[in-house]
mmCIF file of C-alpha atoms in Angstrom:
data_model
loop_
_atom_site.group_PDB
_atom_site.id
_atom_site.type_symbol
_atom_site.label_atom_id
_atom_site.label_comp_id
_atom_site.label_asym_id
_atom_site.label_seq_id
_atom_site.Cartn_x
_atom_site.Cartn_y
_atom_site.Cartn_z
ATOM 1 C CA MET X 739 45.505 -8.174 -0.311
ATOM 2 C CA ASN X 740 44.336 -10.646 1.840
ATOM 3 C CA ASP X 741 46.938 -13.186 0.577
ATOM 4 C CA PRO X 742 49.690 -13.662 3.119
ATOM 5 C CA ASP X 743 52.419 -14.599 0.314
ATOM 6 C CA LEU X 744 51.990 -11.140 -0.452
ATOM 7 C CA LEU X 745 52.191 -9.567 2.984
ATOM 8 C CA ILE X 746 55.225 -11.402 4.000
ATOM 9 C CA PRO X 747 57.803 -9.758 1.256
ATOM 10 C CA LEU X 748 55.787 -6.028 1.432
ATOM 11 C CA ALA X 749 56.644 -6.404 5.190
ATOM 12 C CA ALA X 750 60.192 -7.441 4.397
ATOM 13 C CA ILE X 751 61.011 -4.531 2.022
ATOM 14 C CA ILE X 752 59.371 -1.938 4.249
ATOM 15 C CA PHE X 753 61.178 -2.840 7.270
ATOM 16 C CA GLY X 754 64.418 -3.516 5.326
ATOM 17 C CA SER X 755 64.318 0.249 3.960
ATOM 18 C CA LEU X 756 63.470 1.375 7.127
ATOM 19 C CA MET X 757 66.866 0.050 8.727
ATOM 20 C CA PHE X 758 68.572 2.576 6.273
ATOM 21 C CA LEU X 759 65.668 5.448 6.310
ATOM 22 C CA ILE X 760 65.844 6.004 10.483
ATOM 23 C CA PRO X 761 69.969 6.103 10.858
ATOM 24 C CA ILE X 762 69.474 8.969 8.030
ATOM 25 C CA ALA X 763 67.039 10.528 9.187
ATOM 26 C CA ALA X 764 68.323 10.704 12.750
ATOM 27 C CA PHE X 765 71.627 12.428 11.276
ATOM 28 C CA SER X 766 69.298 15.083 9.254
ATOM 29 C CA LEU X 767 67.836 15.879 11.945
ATOM 30 C CA ARG X 768 70.855 16.300 13.843
ATOM 31 C CA PHE X 769 72.621 18.826 11.111
ATOM 32 C CA ALA X 770 68.872 20.528 10.726
ATOM 33 C CA ALA X 771 69.100 20.963 15.066
ATOM 34 C CA LYS X 772 72.303 22.275 15.210
ATOM 35 C CA PRO X 773 71.582 25.887 14.540
ATOM 36 C CA LEU X 774 68.881 26.124 16.559
ATOM 37 C CA VAL X 775 70.890 24.834 19.468
ATOM 38 C CA GLU X 776 73.522 26.990 18.852
ATOM 39 C CA ALA X 777 70.858 29.626 18.616
ATOM 40 C CA MET X 778 69.378 29.040 22.137
ATOM 41 C CA LYS X 779 72.910 28.662 23.157
ATOM 42 C CA SER X 780 73.797 32.278 22.451
ATOM 43 C CA TRP X 781 70.655 33.490 23.723
ATOM 44 C CA ARG X 782 71.292 32.331 27.533
ATOM 45 C CA GLU X 783 74.613 33.582 27.108
ATOM 46 C CA GLY X 784 73.391 37.007 25.986
ATOM 47 C CA GLN X 785 70.773 37.178 29.301
ATOM 48 C CA GLY X 786 74.140 36.833 31.555
ATOM 49 C CA GLY X 787 74.215 33.067 31.829
ATOM 50 C CA GLY X 788 78.025 32.363 31.034
ATOM 51 C CA GLU X 789 79.018 35.535 32.923
ATOM 52 C CA HIS X 790 77.204 34.451 35.717
ATOM 53 C CA VAL X 791 78.385 31.069 35.995
ATOM 54 C CA GLN X 792 81.838 32.158 35.860
ATOM 55 C CA ILE X 793 81.491 35.003 38.622
ATOM 56 C CA VAL X 794 79.988 31.656 40.649
ATOM 57 C CA LYS X 795 82.910 29.703 39.724
ATOM 58 C CA GLU X 796 85.516 32.511 41.011
ATOM 59 C CA ARG X 797 83.417 33.184 44.294
ATOM 60 C CA VAL X 798 83.354 29.281 44.908
ATOM 61 C CA ALA X 799 87.256 29.076 44.531
ATOM 62 C CA PHE X 800 87.883 31.935 46.752
ATOM 63 C CA LEU X 801 85.482 30.607 49.475
ATOM 64 C CA GLU X 802 87.431 27.034 49.185
ATOM 65 C CA GLN X 803 91.081 29.017 49.466
ATOM 66 C CA ARG X 804 89.634 31.023 52.617
ATOM 67 C CA LEU X 805 88.038 27.662 54.329
ATOM 68 C CA GLU X 806 91.372 25.882 53.870
ATOM 69 C CA LEU X 807 93.626 28.642 55.382
ATOM 70 C CA MET X 808 90.911 28.950 58.491
ATOM 71 C CA GLU X 809 91.620 25.430 59.108
ATOM 72 C CA ASP X 810 94.821 25.446 59.119
ATOM 73 C CA HIS X 811 94.688 28.406 61.523
ATOM 74 C CA LEU X 812 92.555 26.660 63.449
ATOM 75 C CA GLY X 813 94.860 23.691 63.745
ATOM 76 C CA ARG X 814 97.539 25.983 65.105
ATOM 77 C CA LEU X 815 94.893 27.631 67.604
ATOM 78 C CA ASP X 816 94.333 23.907 69.048
ATOM 79 C CA GLU X 817 98.096 23.127 69.204
ATOM 80 C CA ALA X 818 98.616 26.835 71.090
ATOM 81 C CA HIS X 819 95.693 25.520 73.314
ATOM 82 C CA ASP X 820 96.801 22.221 74.290
ATOM 83 C CA PHE X 821 100.775 24.117 74.893
ATOM 84 C CA ASP X 822 99.054 26.517 77.350
ATOM 85 C CA LYS X 823 97.174 24.028 79.006
ATOM 86 C CA ARG X 824 100.202 21.855 79.529
ATOM 87 C CA LEU X 825 101.835 24.966 80.926
ATOM 88 C CA GLN X 826 99.309 25.479 83.380
ATOM 89 C CA ARG X 827 99.728 22.156 84.522
ATOM 90 C CA GLY X 828 103.142 22.522 85.132
ATOM 91 C CA GLN X 829 103.792 19.781 82.316
ATOM 92 C CA PRO X 830 106.635 20.677 80.164
ATOM 93 C CA ALA X 831 105.804 20.405 76.315
ATOM 94 C CA PRO X 832 106.650 17.681 74.218
ATOM 95 C CA ALA X 833 109.466 19.465 72.232
ATOM 96 C CA VAL X 834 110.914 20.499 75.435
ATOM 97 C CA ILE X 835 111.032 16.962 77.020
ATOM 98 C CA GLU X 836 113.097 15.903 73.679
ATOM 99 C CA ALA X 837 115.489 19.128 73.704
ATOM 100 C CA ILE X 838 116.364 18.110 77.281
ATOM 101 C CA ASP X 839 116.823 14.552 76.421
ATOM 102 C CA ASP X 840 119.199 15.091 73.690
#
């Protein structure tokens, strides 16, 4: 057993066989674990995880829509405020100046 001439081919055979056995073991483990993963997924959905996530997504979409509407409304309020300031100073609005020039 101490003979190095015997250890080199033995190591080559072992490592050569592992080159094929490791991928086979990985595929076997994947197919063996698939039912377990699916069971865990269905259990989490049964706990309300799937429904809860859908409700949160709908609420976020609603809030994003409301935020866009508020930003649009705020922009119109800024324009109206600028128009009021011009009127108070006695300056005509740019649209009125263009209408007078035409």
